[in-house]
XYZ file of C-alpha atoms in Angstrom:
681
model
C -16.455 -76.122 -22.556
C -13.331 -74.778 -20.803
C -13.407 -71.270 -20.288
C -10.243 -69.066 -19.584
C -10.566 -66.293 -16.895
C -8.729 -63.144 -16.714
C -7.152 -62.382 -13.409
C -9.052 -59.095 -12.697
C -8.083 -59.177 -9.073
C -4.718 -58.537 -7.502
C -3.307 -56.849 -4.615
C -2.380 -54.020 -6.301
C -5.656 -53.130 -8.163
C -8.014 -54.098 -5.382
C -9.165 -51.193 -2.981
C -7.486 -51.082 0.240
C -10.980 -51.100 2.436
C -11.699 -54.486 0.357
C -8.453 -55.908 1.143
C -9.236 -55.164 4.856
C -12.466 -56.636 4.690
C -11.289 -59.980 3.379
C -8.527 -60.088 5.824
C -11.274 -59.594 8.726
C -13.241 -62.291 7.370
C -10.181 -64.789 6.518
C -8.846 -64.423 10.178
C -11.822 -64.432 11.674
C -13.064 -67.635 9.684
C -9.592 -69.084 10.879
C -9.907 -68.212 14.445
C -13.296 -70.241 14.299
C -11.960 -72.844 12.468
C -9.109 -73.591 14.861
C -11.003 -72.991 18.275
C -13.744 -75.237 17.250
C -12.199 -78.653 18.361
C -11.695 -76.923 21.815
C -15.629 -77.313 22.545
C -15.416 -81.116 22.102
C -12.126 -81.287 24.201
C -14.338 -79.220 27.003
C -17.283 -81.509 26.414
C -19.323 -78.213 25.462
C -20.328 -79.639 21.609
C -19.033 -79.421 18.379
C -18.661 -83.227 18.005
C -18.384 -83.003 14.127
C -16.018 -80.365 12.860
C -14.293 -80.528 9.276
C -11.523 -77.936 9.098
C -11.680 -75.504 5.900
C -8.044 -74.570 6.307
C -6.776 -74.566 2.853
C -9.875 -73.729 0.998
C -9.578 -69.948 2.391
C -9.171 -68.319 -1.113
C -12.255 -70.370 -2.963
C -14.544 -69.871 0.460
C -13.964 -66.329 0.579
C -14.749 -65.877 -2.954
C -17.868 -68.124 -2.791
C -19.281 -66.167 0.440
C -18.185 -62.336 -1.246
C -20.081 -63.563 -4.658
C -23.325 -65.032 -2.907
C -25.408 -61.981 -3.573
C -28.144 -61.800 -0.551
C -32.002 -61.143 -2.185
C -31.005 -62.483 -5.593
C -28.993 -66.160 -4.695
C -29.467 -69.309 -3.298
C -26.572 -70.995 -1.747
C -26.195 -74.579 -0.824
C -23.303 -75.027 1.310
C -21.331 -78.207 2.420
C -20.288 -79.065 6.023
C -16.465 -77.617 5.303
C -17.843 -74.274 4.102
C -17.046 -72.472 7.577
C -15.444 -69.559 5.695
C -18.031 -69.565 2.844
C -20.805 -68.857 5.606
C -18.809 -66.253 7.329
C -17.722 -64.459 4.049
C -21.619 -64.677 2.655
C -22.508 -62.652 6.352
C -23.111 -65.391 9.028
C -22.055 -64.238 12.152
C -19.219 -65.532 14.638
C -21.861 -65.762 17.362
C -24.232 -67.885 14.738
C -21.253 -70.069 13.836
C -20.922 -71.080 17.639
C -24.560 -71.691 18.093
C -24.293 -73.915 15.395
C -21.356 -75.650 16.178
C -22.551 -76.365 19.723
C -25.721 -77.250 18.679
C -27.667 -74.531 20.749
C -32.138 -74.075 20.278
C -31.166 -70.569 18.998
C -29.137 -72.270 16.000
C -30.471 -70.518 12.940
C -29.543 -73.443 10.664
C -31.595 -76.244 12.878
C -32.056 -75.499 16.356
C -29.389 -78.175 17.195
C -31.198 -80.850 15.306
C -28.754 -81.136 12.638
C -25.246 -82.104 12.808
C -22.805 -79.436 13.831
C -20.608 -78.010 10.882
C -23.662 -77.588 8.778
C -24.033 -73.809 8.553
C -27.369 -72.019 6.943
C -29.164 -69.049 7.532
C -32.736 -69.878 5.615
C -34.068 -66.556 5.593
C -31.248 -65.505 3.629
C -31.624 -68.360 1.301
C -28.517 -70.160 2.384
C -29.996 -73.525 2.696
C -29.568 -76.360 5.254
C -27.839 -79.392 3.592
C -27.849 -82.846 4.627
C -25.073 -84.760 5.511
C -25.240 -87.022 2.186
C -22.388 -85.254 0.215
C -23.384 -83.566 -3.055
C -27.012 -84.336 -2.841
C -27.835 -80.872 -2.699
C -26.621 -80.628 -6.094
C -30.110 -81.404 -7.174
C -31.664 -78.704 -4.915
C -29.471 -76.079 -6.510
C -30.733 -77.516 -9.907
C -34.211 -77.188 -8.854
C -33.847 -73.653 -7.438
C -32.243 -72.402 -10.593
C -35.222 -74.195 -12.690
C -37.355 -71.766 -10.659
C -35.408 -68.526 -10.848
C -35.386 -69.439 -14.841
C -39.209 -70.092 -15.062
C -39.859 -66.999 -12.839
C -37.215 -64.759 -14.535
C -35.287 -63.898 -11.805
C -32.092 -62.776 -11.753
C -29.726 -64.684 -9.596
C -28.133 -68.116 -9.312
C -27.925 -70.927 -7.626
C -24.290 -71.963 -5.787
C -23.757 -75.619 -5.086
C -20.612 -76.127 -3.255
C -18.768 -79.485 -2.304
C -15.365 -81.378 -2.303
C -14.306 -83.103 -5.139
C -15.073 -86.583 -3.928
C -18.570 -86.484 -3.738
C -18.826 -85.645 -7.321
C -18.558 -89.703 -7.690
C -22.099 -89.500 -6.644
C -24.764 -90.737 -9.287
C -27.023 -87.560 -8.206
C -24.443 -85.201 -8.552
C -23.882 -86.401 -12.696
C -27.611 -86.440 -12.671
C -27.467 -82.421 -11.405
C -25.213 -81.422 -14.130
C -26.287 -83.040 -16.953
C -30.173 -81.711 -16.178
C -28.808 -78.052 -15.674
C -26.772 -78.537 -18.869
C -29.890 -80.107 -20.642
C -32.222 -77.392 -19.191
C -29.258 -74.750 -19.534
C -29.861 -73.731 -15.798
C -28.093 -70.621 -13.847
C -26.731 -72.650 -11.316
C -22.649 -72.824 -10.237
C -20.996 -75.596 -8.858
C -18.385 -75.444 -7.049
C -15.820 -78.328 -6.657
C -13.258 -77.632 -3.682
C -10.453 -80.193 -4.484
C -8.487 -81.011 -1.742
C -7.129 -84.366 -2.911
C -9.000 -86.635 -0.369
C -12.269 -88.153 0.260
C -11.501 -88.606 3.758
C -8.663 -90.966 3.758
C -9.382 -91.890 0.031
C -6.900 -90.477 -2.440
C -8.425 -88.322 -5.625
C -6.863 -91.278 -7.931
C -9.126 -93.814 -6.521
C -12.066 -91.703 -7.274
C -11.627 -90.743 -10.687
C -9.161 -90.972 -13.995
C -8.712 -87.486 -14.562
C -6.354 -85.392 -12.109
C -9.480 -82.907 -12.130
C -12.629 -84.106 -11.794
C -14.612 -81.446 -13.814
C -12.587 -82.590 -16.782
C -15.059 -85.534 -16.794
C -17.600 -83.207 -17.790
C -16.273 -81.355 -20.889
C -18.110 -83.305 -23.103
C -21.406 -81.668 -21.834
C -23.118 -79.170 -24.359
C -24.142 -75.528 -22.376
C -21.743 -76.297 -19.499
C -18.843 -74.096 -18.888
C -15.959 -75.115 -16.824
C -13.859 -72.824 -15.152
C -10.548 -73.807 -13.137
C -8.864 -71.828 -10.312
C -6.347 -71.808 -7.275
C -8.683 -72.312 -4.719
C -5.658 -71.491 -2.131
C -5.440 -67.799 -3.870
C -7.798 -65.002 -2.897
C -7.569 -62.982 -6.258
C -7.966 -66.217 -8.970
C -10.798 -67.501 -6.798
C -12.536 -64.136 -6.855
C -11.970 -63.657 -10.475
C -13.291 -66.931 -10.925
C -16.421 -66.744 -9.199
C -17.488 -63.647 -10.395
C -16.879 -64.933 -14.182
C -18.796 -67.796 -13.203
C -21.851 -65.730 -11.696
C -21.914 -63.505 -14.510
C -21.911 -66.433 -17.444
C -24.728 -68.094 -15.474
C -26.622 -65.044 -15.266
C -25.666 -63.668 -19.004
C -25.789 -67.027 -20.785
C -28.023 -68.753 -18.280
C -26.049 -71.812 -18.312
C -24.332 -73.919 -15.614
C -20.688 -73.213 -14.449
C -18.161 -75.710 -12.809
C -15.493 -73.784 -10.817
C -13.256 -76.435 -10.165
C -10.681 -75.072 -7.201
C -7.633 -76.784 -6.373
C -6.990 -76.370 -2.613
C -5.199 -78.066 -0.157
C -6.298 -80.117 3.147
C -3.734 -78.925 5.945
C -5.296 -80.819 8.894
C -7.559 -83.998 9.240
C -10.695 -84.669 7.465
C -12.532 -84.011 10.483
C -12.130 -84.404 14.072
C -12.694 -88.115 13.938
C -10.067 -88.649 11.440
C -6.103 -88.923 11.984
C -4.298 -88.103 8.457
C -0.897 -89.414 10.312
C -2.502 -92.893 9.331
C -2.566 -92.326 5.455
C -0.273 -89.143 4.835
C 3.545 -89.453 5.611
C 4.908 -86.417 7.347
C 6.770 -84.706 4.318
C 2.986 -84.818 2.595
C 1.398 -83.093 5.754
C 4.688 -80.428 5.988
C 3.839 -79.676 2.211
C 0.407 -79.021 2.822
C 0.716 -76.972 5.429
C 3.649 -74.943 3.686
C 0.690 -73.901 1.051
C -1.710 -72.408 4.059
C -3.340 -69.741 2.058
C -3.803 -67.125 5.014
C -0.336 -66.549 5.545
C 0.441 -66.370 1.846
C -2.243 -63.776 1.696
C -1.072 -61.758 4.597
C 2.231 -61.786 3.405
C 1.233 -60.352 -0.150
C -0.463 -57.647 1.963
C 2.735 -56.669 3.857
C 5.246 -57.155 0.722
C 2.802 -54.889 -1.568
C 2.808 -52.305 1.131
C -0.943 -52.079 1.533
C -0.710 -52.855 5.267
C 2.085 -52.692 7.575
C 2.510 -55.319 10.583
C 1.053 -53.505 12.937
C -2.071 -52.838 11.197
C -2.347 -56.333 10.372
C -1.931 -57.262 14.008
C -4.700 -54.883 14.922
C -7.208 -56.393 12.733
C -6.224 -59.643 14.252
C -6.942 -58.504 17.517
C -10.197 -57.096 16.641
C -11.110 -60.591 15.174
C -10.235 -61.846 18.847
C -12.401 -59.789 20.471
C -15.439 -60.561 18.001
C -14.671 -64.264 18.637
C -14.559 -63.901 22.455
C -17.920 -61.624 22.285
C -19.244 -64.481 20.185
C -18.491 -67.213 22.608
C -19.781 -65.423 25.491
C -23.130 -64.863 23.893
C -23.663 -68.574 22.715
C -22.713 -70.319 25.944
C -25.454 -68.028 27.645
C -27.937 -69.402 24.706
C -30.339 -72.177 25.600
C -30.052 -76.199 24.771
C -33.044 -77.459 22.680
C -35.698 -78.685 25.148
C -36.401 -82.542 25.139
C -40.274 -81.459 24.776
C -39.376 -80.208 21.233
C -38.575 -83.214 19.474
C -42.251 -83.347 18.000
C -42.235 -79.996 16.937
C -42.067 -79.136 13.303
C -42.252 -82.973 11.838
C -44.626 -81.646 9.225
C -46.772 -78.448 8.679
C -50.107 -78.239 9.324
C -52.452 -79.554 6.886
C -55.285 -78.131 4.648
C -58.517 -78.362 6.571
C -61.802 -79.392 5.233
C -64.781 -77.294 6.621
C -67.228 -78.646 4.459
C -65.959 -82.265 4.332
C -64.467 -82.869 7.629
C -65.026 -86.438 7.701
C -64.252 -86.984 3.875
C -67.715 -88.523 3.035
C -70.345 -87.352 1.182
C -73.877 -87.926 -0.409
C -73.498 -87.132 -3.945
C -75.749 -88.987 -6.669
C -74.051 -87.667 -9.854
C -72.644 -89.938 -12.324
C -69.856 -92.282 -11.423
C -66.416 -91.356 -12.432
C -63.503 -93.947 -12.932
C -60.596 -93.576 -10.686
C -58.055 -92.867 -13.260
C -60.513 -89.828 -14.509
C -60.848 -88.552 -10.832
C -57.216 -87.833 -10.863
C -56.648 -86.649 -13.802
C -59.703 -84.486 -13.419
C -58.490 -83.122 -10.048
C -54.897 -82.750 -10.794
C -56.344 -79.876 -13.771
C -58.723 -77.960 -11.033
C -55.701 -77.910 -8.891
C -53.493 -76.387 -11.772
C -56.304 -73.734 -12.483
C -56.740 -73.212 -8.888
C -53.155 -72.473 -8.217
C -50.879 -70.907 -10.921
C -47.935 -71.683 -9.126
C -48.301 -75.553 -9.620
C -46.086 -77.603 -11.644
C -45.922 -81.353 -12.583
C -42.982 -83.229 -14.276
C -41.614 -87.058 -14.318
C -40.638 -89.492 -17.169
C -43.063 -89.944 -20.008
C -45.223 -87.106 -18.369
C -45.820 -84.819 -21.606
C -45.451 -86.157 -25.329
C -48.201 -85.252 -27.448
C -51.197 -87.359 -26.257
C -49.274 -89.292 -24.030
C -49.485 -88.265 -20.242
C -47.565 -90.718 -18.239
C -47.356 -94.184 -18.633
C -50.761 -94.902 -17.710
C -51.937 -91.699 -19.193
C -53.254 -90.400 -16.002
C -51.726 -87.069 -16.730
C -53.432 -86.740 -20.592
C -54.340 -83.626 -21.525
C -52.512 -81.592 -19.054
C -49.478 -80.315 -20.931
C -52.105 -79.169 -23.923
C -53.689 -77.250 -21.083
C -51.241 -75.752 -18.957
C -48.019 -75.451 -21.137
C -44.570 -76.979 -21.489
C -43.566 -74.734 -18.696
C -45.646 -76.244 -16.269
C -46.172 -79.964 -17.257
C -42.766 -81.419 -18.828
C -40.299 -84.305 -18.841
C -37.717 -85.520 -16.736
C -35.360 -87.841 -17.555
C -35.261 -91.544 -16.340
C -33.664 -90.314 -13.048
C -35.549 -90.551 -10.314
C -33.268 -88.923 -7.462
C -33.212 -86.232 -10.331
C -37.117 -85.947 -10.561
C -37.603 -85.748 -6.717
C -34.607 -83.939 -6.068
C -35.312 -80.871 -8.060
C -38.616 -80.851 -7.240
C -37.237 -80.122 -3.560
C -35.362 -77.406 -4.754
C -37.843 -75.840 -7.060
C -40.342 -75.406 -4.223
C -37.796 -73.682 -2.222
C -38.039 -70.682 -4.634
C -41.427 -69.397 -3.232
C -43.953 -71.146 -0.565
C -46.766 -70.899 -2.490
C -45.483 -73.178 -5.000
C -46.815 -76.929 -5.695
C -44.959 -79.605 -7.509
C -46.415 -82.548 -8.306
C -44.157 -85.840 -9.296
C -44.551 -88.824 -10.819
C -41.798 -90.158 -8.736
C -41.221 -93.289 -10.794
C -43.323 -94.686 -13.703
C -44.278 -97.728 -11.441
C -43.756 -97.413 -7.672
C -41.243 -100.306 -7.894
C -38.807 -97.947 -9.601
C -38.582 -95.635 -6.946
C -35.787 -96.995 -4.963
C -33.105 -94.622 -6.624
C -34.824 -91.637 -5.201
C -35.111 -92.759 -1.592
C -31.947 -90.691 -0.752
C -34.228 -87.833 -1.730
C -37.123 -88.960 -0.240
C -35.465 -89.160 3.135
C -34.186 -85.335 2.414
C -37.926 -84.478 1.851
C -39.131 -86.487 5.110
C -36.518 -84.484 7.400
C -36.196 -81.346 5.749
C -39.331 -79.620 8.053
C -37.752 -81.196 11.245
C -33.974 -80.657 10.331
C -34.492 -77.298 9.341
C -36.289 -76.611 12.886
C -39.653 -75.227 10.763
C -37.817 -72.913 8.551
C -38.434 -75.002 5.005
C -40.487 -78.009 3.636
C -40.810 -79.174 0.388
C -44.204 -78.684 -0.582
C -44.452 -82.007 -3.002
C -46.993 -84.508 -4.112
C -45.097 -87.650 -5.325
C -47.768 -89.761 -7.198
C -46.762 -93.690 -7.675
C -48.638 -96.203 -9.180
C -48.390 -98.871 -6.588
C -49.293 -102.797 -6.268
C -49.936 -105.672 -8.333
C -53.049 -107.551 -10.120
C -51.879 -106.453 -13.560
C -49.471 -109.487 -14.235
C -46.407 -106.918 -14.085
C -44.233 -109.224 -11.910
C -40.611 -107.416 -10.695
C -40.894 -103.986 -10.930
C -44.270 -103.278 -11.893
C -46.329 -105.160 -9.063
C -44.350 -104.568 -6.011
C -45.693 -102.150 -2.744
C -43.405 -99.973 -0.857
C -45.809 -98.703 1.947
C -44.489 -101.516 4.675
C -40.673 -99.741 4.082
C -42.192 -96.034 3.507
C -44.313 -95.548 6.616
C -41.254 -96.303 8.577
C -39.936 -92.934 7.940
C -41.105 -90.048 9.838
C -41.921 -86.652 8.092
C -43.887 -87.452 5.046
C -47.840 -88.237 4.988
C -48.856 -91.367 3.102
C -52.195 -91.925 1.492
C -53.521 -94.978 -0.569
C -57.429 -94.581 -2.058
C -59.315 -97.265 -3.031
C -62.275 -95.327 -4.624
C -62.393 -92.450 -7.204
C -63.740 -89.884 -5.029
C -61.213 -90.295 -2.232
C -58.567 -90.376 -5.152
C -59.830 -86.752 -6.054
C -60.375 -85.623 -2.659
C -56.924 -86.435 -1.183
C -55.208 -84.834 -4.168
C -56.728 -81.882 -3.353
C -55.998 -81.701 0.187
C -52.567 -82.816 -0.595
C -51.895 -79.785 -3.207
C -53.500 -77.457 -0.779
C -51.532 -78.568 2.299
C -47.551 -77.722 3.037
C -45.319 -80.500 2.996
C -44.738 -83.701 1.148
C -47.248 -86.284 0.518
C -46.617 -89.638 -0.805
C -49.739 -90.557 -2.780
C -49.871 -94.574 -3.734
C -52.396 -95.103 -6.629
C -53.180 -99.053 -6.831
C -52.990 -98.724 -10.806
C -55.210 -102.036 -10.666
C -58.198 -99.626 -9.568
C -57.686 -97.018 -12.313
C -60.448 -98.299 -14.676
C -62.144 -100.412 -12.076
C -65.898 -100.670 -11.977
C -65.556 -101.178 -8.253
C -63.714 -98.144 -7.699
C -66.024 -95.966 -9.655
C -67.924 -93.508 -7.449
C -69.470 -89.944 -7.789
C -67.577 -86.818 -6.630
C -68.820 -83.830 -5.610
C -67.169 -81.000 -7.438
C -65.548 -79.508 -4.250
C -64.672 -82.989 -2.509
C -62.105 -83.111 0.264
C -60.369 -85.845 2.189
C -58.488 -84.900 5.142
C -55.385 -86.654 6.272
C -55.790 -89.328 9.242
C -59.628 -89.838 8.413
C -60.576 -93.319 7.776
C -63.826 -94.302 6.223
C -65.846 -97.060 7.358
C -67.260 -98.911 3.910
C -69.599 -101.373 5.827
C -70.788 -101.194 9.341
C -70.974 -104.046 11.618
C -70.753 -105.303 14.813
C -69.105 -109.050 14.885
C -65.496 -108.359 13.483
C -63.503 -105.508 12.107
C -61.617 -105.692 8.718
C -58.739 -102.949 8.412
C -57.752 -102.433 4.737
C -56.729 -100.086 2.103
C -56.081 -99.971 -1.678
C -56.745 -102.778 -3.904
C -57.848 -105.035 -1.229
C -60.590 -103.017 0.029
C -62.741 -103.944 -2.643
C -62.081 -108.024 -1.883
C -62.786 -107.227 1.844
C -66.128 -105.807 0.941
C -67.209 -108.931 -1.421
C -65.972 -111.068 1.301
C -68.067 -109.170 4.196
C -71.138 -109.421 1.891
C -70.701 -113.193 1.085
C -70.526 -113.406 4.892
C -73.533 -111.432 5.444
C -75.241 -114.291 3.594
C -74.336 -116.507 6.334
C -75.668 -114.230 9.068
C -72.457 -112.384 10.025
C -71.868 -108.897 10.256
C -68.511 -107.383 9.393
C -67.378 -103.610 9.677
C -64.772 -102.994 6.889
C -62.942 -99.754 7.615
C -60.785 -98.474 4.829
C -57.726 -96.256 6.077
C -57.485 -94.202 3.030
C -54.260 -92.491 5.297
C -51.328 -94.254 6.432
C -49.757 -91.781 7.907
C -51.117 -89.906 9.645
C -53.307 -92.680 11.098
C -56.669 -92.518 12.180
C -56.558 -94.653 15.581
C -59.593 -93.658 17.090
C -61.619 -95.022 14.289
C -59.841 -98.428 14.423
C -59.977 -98.683 18.189
C -63.642 -97.338 18.500
C -64.612 -100.291 15.842
C -62.643 -102.764 17.684
C -64.357 -101.737 21.000
C -67.576 -102.697 19.389
C -66.882 -105.871 17.582
C -63.738 -107.312 19.873
C -62.195 -108.952 16.571
C -59.875 -107.599 14.170
C -58.572 -108.706 10.955
C -55.835 -106.798 8.919
C -55.842 -107.269 5.387
C -53.421 -105.680 2.681
C -51.954 -106.430 -0.546
C -48.195 -106.073 0.931
C -46.369 -109.174 2.492
C -47.403 -109.696 5.909
C -44.061 -110.226 7.038
C -42.628 -106.655 7.418
C -45.758 -105.074 6.164
C -47.594 -102.212 7.390
C -49.947 -104.288 9.332
C -47.790 -105.452 11.807
C -47.868 -101.549 12.873
C -51.303 -101.889 13.032
C -51.115 -105.040 15.439
C -48.956 -103.239 17.627
C -51.168 -100.297 18.392
C -54.103 -102.590 18.659
C -52.336 -104.662 21.315
C -51.051 -101.739 22.939
C -54.423 -99.711 23.204
C -57.118 -102.235 22.854
C -55.766 -105.646 24.175
C -58.463 -105.727 26.790
C -61.457 -105.637 24.030
C -60.079 -108.480 22.098
C -62.010 -111.635 22.604
C -59.868 -113.396 19.751
C -56.253 -112.774 18.267
C -55.435 -109.905 15.900
C -54.800 -111.801 12.525
C -53.529 -110.618 9.292
C -54.063 -111.540 5.498
C -51.404 -110.303 3.002
C -49.154 -111.771 0.467
C -46.023 -114.310 1.760
C -42.418 -113.224 2.388
C -41.736 -113.319 -1.677
C -41.403 -110.980 -4.568
C -44.369 -110.759 -6.989
C -43.874 -113.068 -10.124
C -44.672 -112.025 -13.539
C -46.647 -115.477 -14.489
C -50.339 -115.279 -13.515
C -50.070 -118.336 -11.965
C -47.391 -117.045 -9.550
C -48.807 -113.792 -9.021
C -52.334 -115.547 -8.010
C -50.097 -117.633 -5.661
C -48.882 -114.554 -4.003
C -51.360 -111.701 -3.861
C -54.377 -112.171 -1.450
C -57.618 -112.634 -3.102
C -61.366 -112.430 -2.074
C -61.162 -116.235 -1.100
C -58.437 -115.904 1.292
C -59.378 -112.840 2.868
C -62.902 -114.576 3.501
C -61.126 -117.358 5.153
C -59.250 -115.410 7.333
C -62.692 -113.535 8.448
C -64.320 -117.117 8.707
C -61.369 -118.437 11.380
C -61.708 -115.239 13.612
C -65.366 -115.213 13.625
C -65.201 -118.794 14.673
C -62.119 -118.468 16.754
């Protein structure tokens, strides 16, 4: 719905003190904007800078509209004046630009020109343009859930709206009626690509005119007064109607896209001159003088004062320390919940065995009772008696209500991205998502998975998404493509997320408890062939906990170490028992936790047996087992009497026909043969 906005602000009806403040901010911002390239020329830093000149009106308005203590702001890399207007100091801007250790946004870990102040809820966003729209929607969902007065403001260029996750964000915000303001700063170019190559509409906001519950405001982003009126009205609508608003601001890009761009290559001299002629700062300055609000002398005095502010900020920033090389491992992930009763994740409970699927369901419910700020969503999560595609979450909505257990659209990026945003609202919030109905469908969410992986590191410990990502993984169900593949070989290569894969019901429950009581993201792989498997059934103590990074010796032995996890754990145990009848003593180690990894358990076992077989369901080539081989060769080579061998799938997808599936996935016989070959080496 297009919304017409009355122009509430003008040079005549705005108090002089307010106009003075605005001119100070605009002057200060422009001085920083123009000074930034000099740091690179002097080899001091600021190797990435995207000048904002030409966006002055809308950026001043964003910062002035942002209400500290109520709102959450997600700026993009061109939002320097937005940051200054919101209250970030000149010194803090320069510290970010030259990547100092005291940079409040990231401590020098993130790209320059990515401004943030976490303590004010001005968020550190990534360089993936527009992806933070999902985080804004997530935090707005939390605002609505907790009846918080405030809005989420997401800012971006018009070309980034072409990204699919932006459509997902706006669709979700309008469906749920959430208090989000999406600001599109339209300067006509995506780096060098003109807007006509991005969308058929002249104004990209018009692509969304058919969305219900969505308000669209157009304004002149070069005009301070029009922009202030638009942003003020947008915040009012978002709060009073609890609906999303798009503010489409027409801007102009006066200079290059960034300091690695040369706009002379794609903009002719006339176009560049026309852009410069539309500069909002001299236009605003002229208005102030023409209206006789300020004299030339008064404005010069303001400009001189801002020069001193910049100079003082520069001097202070130059004295700041650089990041230490020793700090690279700091804030990779937060400290995990520590079990005092079950420090090694084992027990002697003799109660009735429980199914794998029931263990997950019961433990999720226990954690929801334990922490009322726990939520779960995903596709097919809650529809009458349906609780996920495999009914793992059955009964949860009935017990905990629709506000805590609800469906998401078929949009994996949206499911995970809004979880990231939701968890930003409060540190005690825990979000569980079914990241995809089958693990194979998770790939559309990978961009948001990457976000989750480095949020804590990138923000230098200021924020971590407290999310448990559940994925039904693996084969042996006749599922074929998109229903039977394994992901861990790819995902374990990405630092910052804990990855677990239980083989038995007790570990399934214990790992959920630990993950949901820890801070930080955990990827929880559920071997779906085990959901109703008798082999995976075990007794489970009521309060059982499994620590991260603690493997479990499922069978002790002295002749051969077998390292495994997930579905193949049971096959390894079968093969080991068969070999026991032949006089061989095989030790089977169930990793349970892939990241972090229990290297100590692996190495201690190899020192005892001097031989090692690695078994997993995934492909041998590129699989997680290759990393295990590397670790063993590095740290236990002198203890080996034979090469480390692997058993897994060939380098093919998993086929649908059961004949093809059996030819691809490892089985007990193949594992047995692998054990024999090593024992007889």
